[in-house]
Amino acid sequence: MAAEPVWSVDPRTGKPREQVAVEATAEEVDRAVRAAHATRGALADRTARAAFLRTAADLLDGSGEHVVEAADAETALGPVRLTGELARTTAQLRAFADVVEDGWFLDVRIDPPDPGATPPRPDMRRWKIPLGVVAVYAASNFPLAFSVPGGDTASALAAGCPVVVKAHPDHPATSELCASLLRRAAAKAGLPEDVVVLVHGFDAGVELVRHPLVAAAGFTGSIRGGRALFDAAVTRPVPIPFHGELGSLNPVVVTEAAAAERAEEIGAGLAGSMTLGAGQFCTKPGFVLAPRGEDGDRFLDALTAAVSETEPAVMLDHRMRDAFVAGVAERAALAGVDTPVTPGAGGAHTVSAGVLAVDAAALADGGHHLLLEECFGPVTVVARYSTREEVTAVLGLLPGNLTATLHIAADAAEDPEAAPLLAELTPLAGRVLVNGWPTGVAVAPAQHHGGPYPATTSTSTSVGATAIERWLRPVTYQSTPDHLLPPELRDGNPLGVPRR
């Protein structure tokens, strides 16, 4: 059977640009995983790992013009957005190099022996070791920061885990370019190139998660695709951790005090956030609870005006475009749903942003569950509430989310709903914002990019320093002679590793 070609496609026209590769067979996936697995010993050198990550960042920056050009040709995200995404990607690689060097991620804990304790305590020394080969499934909407050189890859390599990346079909040429730069960086740092291996194809992705030498997986994508891979990961003869980011509605609640204070500002801010990148951010605010009455009307009018001025946009591919057009049409056709700005097709290859509005009471009564599901693209649902009880009832229907946002009075002490609503939103999301917008995920030690299912399949973050924890497991050595211990655990701390 002939190998299936992998084509790079222009989303602005829907036409193929060039054949980039061929889909990997089961045998080729096996070779890729085994080649990556063989590099584990080399990756154990933390100094080489840190140098590798910094070199990868330097090479990506040095090839920035070509990387941005390739990504724009395949995603239509535009040079400005992609230049910023590249900067984020290389900063993330350098940040993980710092994490590797400072050593805190090893979580070294030493308990000296205490024969007089009850029960007696032997000498115990605990740290964390890499799991092994990590399968990374690249995202469609971030061809750099959540794809081949992105956070899953960077954090896994920082942990000492080789990576096999399943390229996203929406940007195969960009994936090949980035993989070649990562492999070149490995060689320059004295590591085997196969610490990073790239494969293409749907079947290859399934083979990858089932491979016995794959020890964990990271995924960013749809609920349907992620759940299928998650189920495969946990039903293997030896189950493996599957850290999947699947979908998020990212609810927003606007209090009456906030609407009275700055309705127009909130409406304009929402419009900018929900149309950013054609609404293709995983943190797009897709559902908003706003009050009825004059202040709520001002908010909706401002939102409507700003969204109406948004130009039609190209989505990442025509399949997503068609799904968006069908999805918003189905939602708009529901009884009681108004369309202050009608979303849908903007042309043969584009979409138009829109706003749907509904009475919160209709949702609170258990109707229109479709409005509580993510619709990928530039649309948001505004549910107008009349009572505080309606807000609570609707929040009780929401699934898990990456983010939840609360807009309150500038002086929180003057808004009686601030504290109780913050408490209600906290169980729904991994990141809770006050008087801000969720699009934009800072790469910082305190960041948490994750949330209750279906936002993610685990409690971990995929952004920030602690993302490295996904690819490690603890091991304790008990009553072990010093010369047999890893250097990080020996008496005298010869490597200067932070310890508890």
Coordinates of C-alpha atoms in Angstrom, one line a residue:
M1 CA 0.0 0.0 0.0
A2 CA 1.5 3.4 -1.1
A3 CA 2.3 5.9 1.6
E4 CA -0.2 8.7 1.8
P5 CA 1.3 12.1 0.8
V6 CA 1.2 15.0 3.3
W7 CA 0.3 18.3 1.7
S8 CA 0.8 21.9 2.9
V9 CA -2.4 23.7 2.1
D10 CA -3.1 27.5 1.8
P11 CA -6.1 28.2 4.1
R12 CA -6.7 31.5 2.2
T13 CA -7.6 29.5 -0.9
G14 CA -8.0 25.9 0.2
K15 CA -5.5 24.9 -2.5
P16 CA -2.5 22.6 -1.9
R17 CA 0.9 24.4 -1.8
E18 CA 3.4 21.5 -1.8
Q19 CA 3.9 18.0 -0.7
V20 CA 5.9 18.1 2.5
A21 CA 6.2 14.5 3.6
V22 CA 4.4 11.1 3.6
E23 CA 2.4 9.7 6.5
A24 CA 4.4 7.4 8.7
T25 CA 3.6 3.7 8.7
A26 CA 3.4 1.6 11.8
E27 CA 6.9 0.4 11.2
E28 CA 8.2 3.9 10.8
V29 CA 6.5 5.0 14.0
D30 CA 8.2 2.1 15.8
R31 CA 11.6 3.1 14.4
A32 CA 11.0 6.7 15.5
V33 CA 10.1 5.8 19.0
R34 CA 13.0 3.4 19.4
A35 CA 15.4 6.0 18.0
A36 CA 14.1 8.5 20.6
H37 CA 14.2 5.9 23.4
A38 CA 17.9 5.3 22.7
T39 CA 18.8 8.9 23.5
R40 CA 17.6 8.8 27.1
G41 CA 21.1 8.3 28.5
A42 CA 22.5 11.3 26.6
L43 CA 19.6 13.5 27.9
A44 CA 20.5 12.7 31.5
D45 CA 23.2 15.4 31.3
R46 CA 21.5 18.5 32.7
T47 CA 24.2 20.8 31.4
A48 CA 23.7 19.5 27.9
R49 CA 19.9 19.7 28.2
A50 CA 20.0 23.4 29.2
A51 CA 22.5 24.2 26.4
F52 CA 20.3 22.4 23.9
L53 CA 17.2 24.3 24.9
R54 CA 19.0 27.7 24.6
T55 CA 20.6 26.7 21.3
A56 CA 17.1 25.7 19.9
A57 CA 15.8 29.1 20.9
D58 CA 18.7 30.8 19.2
L59 CA 18.3 28.8 16.0
L60 CA 14.6 29.5 15.9
D61 CA 15.2 33.2 16.4
G62 CA 17.9 33.2 13.8
S63 CA 15.5 31.6 11.3
G64 CA 12.6 33.7 12.5
E65 CA 11.8 35.2 9.1
H66 CA 11.6 31.8 7.4
V67 CA 9.6 30.3 10.3
V68 CA 7.0 33.1 10.3
E69 CA 6.7 33.0 6.6
A70 CA 6.1 29.2 6.6
A71 CA 3.6 29.4 9.4
D72 CA 1.7 32.3 7.9
A73 CA 1.4 30.4 4.5
E74 CA -0.2 27.5 6.3
T75 CA -2.3 29.2 9.0
A76 CA -3.1 32.7 7.7
L77 CA -2.5 33.9 11.3
G78 CA -0.5 36.9 10.0
P79 CA 3.2 37.9 10.5
V80 CA 2.5 40.2 13.5
R81 CA 0.7 37.5 15.5
L82 CA 3.2 34.8 14.4
T83 CA 6.3 37.0 15.2
G84 CA 4.9 37.4 18.7
E85 CA 4.2 33.7 19.0
L86 CA 7.8 32.9 17.9
A87 CA 9.1 35.2 20.6
R88 CA 6.9 33.5 23.2
T89 CA 8.1 30.1 22.0
T90 CA 11.8 30.9 22.2
A91 CA 11.3 32.6 25.6
Q92 CA 9.7 29.5 26.8
L93 CA 12.6 27.3 25.7
R94 CA 15.0 29.6 27.5
A95 CA 12.8 29.6 30.6
F96 CA 13.0 25.8 30.7
A97 CA 16.7 25.9 30.4
D98 CA 16.8 28.0 33.5
V99 CA 14.5 25.4 35.2
V100 CA 16.9 22.6 34.3
E101 CA 19.9 24.5 35.7
D102 CA 18.3 25.6 39.0
G103 CA 17.4 22.0 39.8
W104 CA 14.2 22.7 41.9
F105 CA 12.2 20.5 39.6
L106 CA 14.1 17.4 40.9
D107 CA 12.3 18.0 44.2
V108 CA 15.1 16.5 46.3
R109 CA 14.0 15.5 49.8
I110 CA 16.4 14.0 52.3
D111 CA 15.3 12.4 55.6
P112 CA 18.3 11.4 57.8
P113 CA 17.9 8.2 59.8
D114 CA 16.2 8.4 63.2
P115 CA 16.2 5.1 65.1
G116 CA 14.3 6.8 68.0
A117 CA 11.3 7.8 65.8
T118 CA 8.1 5.9 66.1
P119 CA 8.3 3.9 63.9
P120 CA 12.1 4.1 63.4
R121 CA 13.0 6.0 60.3
P122 CA 15.8 4.8 57.9
D123 CA 17.9 7.0 55.7
M124 CA 15.6 8.0 52.8
R125 CA 16.4 10.2 49.8
R126 CA 13.8 11.1 47.2
W127 CA 14.0 12.9 43.9
K128 CA 12.2 12.8 40.5
I129 CA 13.3 11.0 37.3
P130 CA 12.1 11.3 33.7
L131 CA 9.4 9.0 32.6
G132 CA 10.8 8.2 29.2
V133 CA 9.7 8.9 25.6
V134 CA 6.9 11.5 25.4
A135 CA 4.5 11.6 22.5
V136 CA 3.5 15.2 21.7
Y137 CA 0.4 16.0 19.6
A138 CA 0.7 19.4 18.0
A139 CA -2.1 22.0 18.1
S140 CA -3.7 23.6 15.1
N141 CA -4.1 27.1 16.4
F142 CA -0.6 27.7 17.7
P143 CA 1.8 26.4 15.0
L144 CA 4.8 27.3 17.2
A145 CA 4.0 27.8 20.9
F146 CA 1.8 24.6 21.2
S147 CA 3.3 22.6 18.4
V148 CA 6.7 21.1 17.5
P149 CA 8.9 23.6 19.5
G150 CA 6.1 24.4 22.0
G151 CA 5.5 24.0 25.6
D152 CA 4.9 20.2 25.7
T153 CA 8.1 19.6 23.8
A154 CA 10.2 22.1 25.8
S155 CA 9.0 20.8 29.2
A156 CA 9.4 17.2 28.2
L157 CA 13.0 17.8 27.0
A158 CA 13.7 19.8 30.1
A159 CA 12.6 16.8 32.2
G160 CA 15.1 14.6 30.3
C161 CA 12.5 12.9 28.2
P162 CA 13.0 12.4 24.4
V163 CA 10.1 13.5 22.3
V164 CA 8.3 12.1 19.3
V165 CA 6.0 14.8 17.8
K166 CA 2.9 14.0 15.7
A167 CA 2.7 17.0 13.4
H168 CA -0.6 18.7 12.9
P169 CA -1.9 18.4 9.3
D170 CA -2.6 22.1 9.1
H171 CA 1.0 23.1 9.2
P172 CA 3.3 20.2 8.1
A173 CA 5.9 22.4 6.4
T174 CA 6.3 24.6 9.5
S175 CA 6.6 21.4 11.6
E176 CA 9.3 20.0 9.4
L177 CA 11.2 23.3 9.5
C178 CA 11.0 23.6 13.3
A179 CA 11.9 19.9 13.8
S180 CA 15.0 20.3 11.7
L181 CA 16.0 23.3 13.8
L182 CA 15.5 21.4 17.1
R183 CA 17.5 18.5 15.7
R184 CA 20.3 20.8 14.6
A185 CA 20.3 22.4 18.0
A186 CA 20.7 19.0 19.7
A187 CA 23.7 18.2 17.6
K188 CA 25.3 21.5 18.4
A189 CA 24.8 20.8 22.1
G190 CA 26.4 17.4 21.8
L191 CA 23.2 15.4 22.0
P192 CA 21.8 12.9 19.5
E193 CA 19.4 14.5 16.9
D194 CA 16.8 11.8 17.7
V195 CA 16.0 13.5 21.1
V196 CA 13.3 15.0 18.8
V197 CA 11.6 13.0 16.1
L198 CA 8.7 14.1 13.9
V199 CA 6.0 11.9 12.3
H200 CA 3.0 12.7 10.2
G201 CA -0.5 11.1 9.8
F202 CA -3.6 10.2 11.7
D203 CA -2.8 6.5 12.0
A204 CA 0.7 7.4 13.1
G205 CA -0.8 9.3 16.0
V206 CA -2.8 6.3 17.1
E207 CA 0.2 4.0 16.8
L208 CA 2.3 6.4 18.8
V209 CA 0.1 6.5 21.9
R210 CA -0.1 2.7 21.8
H211 CA 3.6 2.1 21.5
P212 CA 5.0 0.2 24.5
L213 CA 8.1 2.5 24.8
V214 CA 6.0 5.7 24.9
A215 CA 5.8 6.6 28.6
A216 CA 3.4 9.7 28.5
A217 CA 1.6 11.9 26.0
G218 CA 0.7 15.6 25.7
F219 CA -2.2 16.7 23.5
T220 CA -3.8 20.0 22.5
G221 CA -6.9 19.8 20.3
S222 CA -10.6 18.8 20.1
I223 CA -12.6 17.0 22.8
R224 CA -13.4 14.2 20.3
G225 CA -9.8 13.6 19.2
G226 CA -8.3 14.1 22.6
R227 CA -10.8 11.7 24.3
A228 CA -10.1 9.0 21.7
L229 CA -6.3 9.2 22.4
F230 CA -6.9 9.5 26.2
D231 CA -9.0 6.3 26.1
A232 CA -6.3 4.5 24.1
A233 CA -3.6 5.7 26.6
V234 CA -5.4 4.4 29.7
T235 CA -6.6 1.1 28.2
R236 CA -3.1 0.0 27.1
P237 CA -1.7 -3.1 28.8
V238 CA 0.5 -0.6 30.7
P239 CA -1.5 2.6 31.0
I240 CA 0.3 5.9 30.6
P241 CA -0.3 9.5 31.7
F242 CA -2.2 11.5 29.0
H243 CA -2.1 15.2 29.5
G244 CA -4.7 16.5 27.1
E245 CA -6.2 20.0 26.6
L246 CA -9.5 19.3 24.9
G247 CA -11.9 22.2 25.0
S248 CA -13.1 25.2 27.0
L249 CA -16.1 27.7 27.0
N250 CA -14.2 30.2 29.3
P251 CA -17.3 31.8 30.9
V252 CA -17.5 35.5 31.9
V253 CA -19.7 37.0 34.5
V254 CA -20.4 40.7 34.5
T255 CA -21.9 42.0 37.7
E256 CA -24.6 44.7 37.8
A257 CA -22.1 47.1 39.5
A258 CA -19.5 46.5 36.8
A259 CA -22.0 47.1 34.0
A260 CA -23.2 50.3 35.7
E261 CA -19.6 51.5 36.0
R262 CA -18.1 50.7 32.6
A263 CA -20.5 48.8 30.3
E264 CA -19.0 50.2 27.1
E265 CA -15.5 49.4 28.1
I266 CA -16.4 45.8 29.0
G267 CA -18.3 45.3 25.7
A268 CA -15.4 46.6 23.6
G269 CA -12.9 44.5 25.6
L270 CA -15.0 41.3 25.1
A271 CA -15.2 42.0 21.4
G272 CA -11.4 42.2 21.1
S273 CA -10.9 39.1 23.1
M274 CA -13.4 36.8 21.4
T275 CA -12.4 37.8 17.9
L276 CA -8.6 37.7 18.5
G277 CA -7.1 35.3 16.0
A278 CA -10.5 34.7 14.4
G279 CA -11.7 33.3 17.7
Q280 CA -9.3 30.4 17.6
F281 CA -7.7 30.8 21.0
C282 CA -8.4 28.0 23.5
T283 CA -9.0 30.7 26.0
K284 CA -11.6 32.6 23.9
P285 CA -14.5 33.9 26.1
G286 CA -17.3 32.0 24.5
F287 CA -20.1 32.5 27.1
V288 CA -21.0 35.6 29.1
L289 CA -23.6 36.2 31.8
A290 CA -24.6 39.9 31.7
P291 CA -27.4 41.7 33.6
R292 CA -30.7 42.7 32.0
G293 CA -31.7 46.4 32.2
E294 CA -30.2 49.6 30.9
D295 CA -26.7 48.9 31.9
G296 CA -26.7 45.5 30.4
D297 CA -28.1 47.0 27.2
R298 CA -25.2 49.4 27.0
F299 CA -22.8 46.5 27.4
L300 CA -24.5 44.5 24.6
D301 CA -24.7 47.6 22.3
A302 CA -21.0 48.2 22.7
L303 CA -20.2 44.6 22.1
T304 CA -22.4 44.5 19.0
A305 CA -20.9 47.7 17.6
A306 CA -17.3 46.5 18.0
V307 CA -18.0 43.0 16.6
S308 CA -19.9 44.5 13.6
E309 CA -16.7 46.4 12.7
T310 CA -14.6 43.2 12.6
E311 CA -13.4 42.2 9.2
P312 CA -14.1 38.7 7.9
A313 CA -11.3 36.3 8.8
V314 CA -9.7 33.2 7.5
M315 CA -9.7 30.2 9.8
L316 CA -7.0 27.7 10.1
D317 CA -8.5 25.3 7.5
H318 CA -11.7 24.9 5.6
R319 CA -12.9 22.0 7.7
M320 CA -12.9 24.3 10.8
R321 CA -14.5 27.0 8.7
D322 CA -17.3 24.7 7.7
A323 CA -17.8 23.5 11.2
F324 CA -18.0 27.0 12.5
V325 CA -20.6 28.0 9.9
A326 CA -22.7 25.0 10.7
G327 CA -22.3 25.3 14.4
V328 CA -23.4 29.0 14.7
A329 CA -26.3 28.3 12.3
E330 CA -27.5 25.5 14.6
R331 CA -27.2 27.7 17.6
A332 CA -28.9 30.7 16.1
A333 CA -31.9 28.5 15.0
L334 CA -32.7 27.6 18.6
A335 CA -35.9 29.1 20.0
G336 CA -35.4 32.3 21.9
V337 CA -31.9 33.0 20.6
D338 CA -31.3 36.4 19.1
T339 CA -28.5 37.4 16.8
P340 CA -27.3 41.0 17.6
V341 CA -24.5 40.3 15.1
T342 CA -25.1 37.2 12.8
P343 CA -22.1 35.0 12.7
G344 CA -21.4 32.7 9.7
A345 CA -19.7 32.6 6.3
G346 CA -18.0 35.9 5.4
G347 CA -17.1 34.6 1.9
A348 CA -15.9 31.5 0.1
H349 CA -12.9 31.2 2.4
T350 CA -13.7 33.4 5.4
V351 CA -16.0 33.7 8.4
S352 CA -17.8 36.7 10.0
A353 CA -17.8 37.2 13.7
G354 CA -21.0 37.3 15.6
V355 CA -22.9 37.5 18.9
L356 CA -25.8 35.3 20.1
A357 CA -28.1 36.4 22.9
V358 CA -30.5 34.4 25.0
D359 CA -32.4 34.7 28.3
A360 CA -30.5 33.1 31.1
A361 CA -33.7 31.7 32.5
A362 CA -34.0 29.5 29.4
L363 CA -30.6 28.0 30.2
A364 CA -31.3 27.7 33.9
D365 CA -34.4 25.7 33.1
G366 CA -32.2 23.1 31.3
G367 CA -32.8 24.2 27.7
H368 CA -30.4 24.9 24.9
H369 CA -27.4 22.9 26.2
L370 CA -25.7 23.5 22.8
L371 CA -25.1 27.1 23.9
L372 CA -23.0 25.7 26.7
E373 CA -20.6 23.9 24.4
E374 CA -17.5 25.4 22.8
C375 CA -17.9 26.7 19.3
F376 CA -14.4 27.1 17.8
G377 CA -14.3 30.5 16.0
P378 CA -15.3 34.1 16.5
V379 CA -18.6 33.9 18.3
T380 CA -19.8 34.4 21.9
V381 CA -23.1 33.8 23.6
V382 CA -24.5 36.4 25.9
A383 CA -27.0 35.2 28.5
R384 CA -29.0 38.0 30.1
Y385 CA -29.9 37.4 33.8
S386 CA -32.5 39.1 35.9
T387 CA -31.7 37.6 39.3
R388 CA -28.7 36.3 41.1
E389 CA -30.3 32.9 41.4
E390 CA -30.3 32.6 37.6
V391 CA -26.5 33.2 37.5
T392 CA -26.0 30.4 40.1
A393 CA -28.3 28.1 38.2
V394 CA -26.4 28.6 34.9
L395 CA -23.0 28.3 36.4
G396 CA -24.1 25.0 37.8
L397 CA -24.6 23.7 34.3
L398 CA -21.1 24.6 33.0
P399 CA -18.4 22.0 32.3
G400 CA -14.8 22.4 33.4
N401 CA -12.8 25.3 31.8
L402 CA -9.4 26.6 31.3
T403 CA -10.4 30.1 32.5
A404 CA -13.3 31.9 34.2
T405 CA -13.5 35.7 34.2
L406 CA -15.4 38.0 36.6
H407 CA -16.0 41.7 35.9
I408 CA -16.8 43.6 39.1
A409 CA -16.7 47.2 40.2
A410 CA -13.2 48.8 40.2
D411 CA -13.5 49.1 43.9
A412 CA -14.2 45.5 44.9
A413 CA -15.4 46.6 48.3
E414 CA -18.3 48.4 46.6
D415 CA -19.5 45.3 44.7
P416 CA -21.4 42.9 47.0
E417 CA -21.3 40.1 44.4
A418 CA -17.5 40.1 44.0
A419 CA -16.6 37.6 46.8
P420 CA -19.5 35.1 46.3
L421 CA -19.2 35.0 42.5
L422 CA -15.4 34.5 42.8
A423 CA -16.1 31.5 45.0
E424 CA -18.6 30.1 42.5
L425 CA -16.3 30.5 39.6
T426 CA -13.2 29.0 41.2
P427 CA -14.3 25.3 41.0
L428 CA -15.0 25.8 37.3
A429 CA -11.6 26.7 36.0
G430 CA -7.8 26.5 36.3
R431 CA -7.3 30.2 36.0
V432 CA -9.7 32.8 37.4
L433 CA -9.4 36.4 36.2
V434 CA -10.9 39.6 37.7
N435 CA -11.5 42.6 35.5
G436 CA -9.4 41.2 32.6
W437 CA -9.6 39.0 29.5
P438 CA -8.4 35.4 29.3
T439 CA -6.8 35.5 25.8
G440 CA -3.1 35.6 26.4
V441 CA -1.4 33.1 28.7
A442 CA 1.7 34.4 30.4
V443 CA 4.7 32.1 30.6
A444 CA 5.4 32.4 34.3
P445 CA 6.1 30.2 37.3
A446 CA 2.7 30.9 38.8
Q447 CA 0.8 30.2 35.6
H448 CA -1.8 27.4 35.4
H449 CA -3.1 26.5 32.0
G450 CA -5.4 23.6 32.7
G451 CA -8.7 22.9 34.4
P452 CA -11.4 20.4 35.2
Y453 CA -12.5 18.0 32.5
P454 CA -13.1 18.6 29.5
A455 CA -10.7 21.5 29.7
T456 CA -7.9 19.0 30.4
T457 CA -7.6 15.3 31.3
S458 CA -5.3 15.9 34.3
T459 CA -4.8 18.5 37.0
S460 CA -1.4 19.7 35.5
T461 CA -0.5 22.8 33.6
S462 CA 0.8 22.9 30.1
V463 CA 2.3 26.4 30.5
G464 CA 4.8 27.7 33.1
A465 CA 7.7 26.1 34.9
T466 CA 5.6 23.4 36.7
A467 CA 4.6 21.9 33.3
I468 CA 7.8 19.9 33.7
E469 CA 6.2 17.9 36.5
R470 CA 4.0 16.0 34.0
W471 CA 7.0 14.1 32.7
L472 CA 8.6 13.0 36.0
R473 CA 8.0 10.5 38.7
P474 CA 9.4 10.3 42.2
V475 CA 11.8 7.6 43.4
T476 CA 13.1 7.1 47.0
Y477 CA 16.4 5.4 47.8
Q478 CA 16.4 3.9 51.3
S479 CA 19.5 3.0 53.2
T480 CA 21.6 3.2 50.0
P481 CA 25.4 3.5 50.2
D482 CA 26.5 7.0 49.3
H483 CA 28.6 6.0 46.3
L484 CA 25.6 4.2 44.8
L485 CA 23.4 7.2 44.9
P486 CA 22.8 9.6 42.1
P487 CA 25.2 12.6 42.6
E488 CA 22.2 14.9 43.3
L489 CA 21.4 12.8 46.4
R490 CA 24.9 12.2 47.8
D491 CA 26.2 13.6 51.1
G492 CA 27.9 17.0 50.7
N493 CA 25.6 17.8 47.7
P494 CA 28.4 17.8 45.1
L495 CA 26.2 19.3 42.4
G496 CA 24.7 22.0 44.6
V497 CA 21.1 20.9 43.9
P498 CA 18.4 22.6 46.0
R499 CA 17.2 20.2 48.8
R500 CA 14.5 20.0 51.3

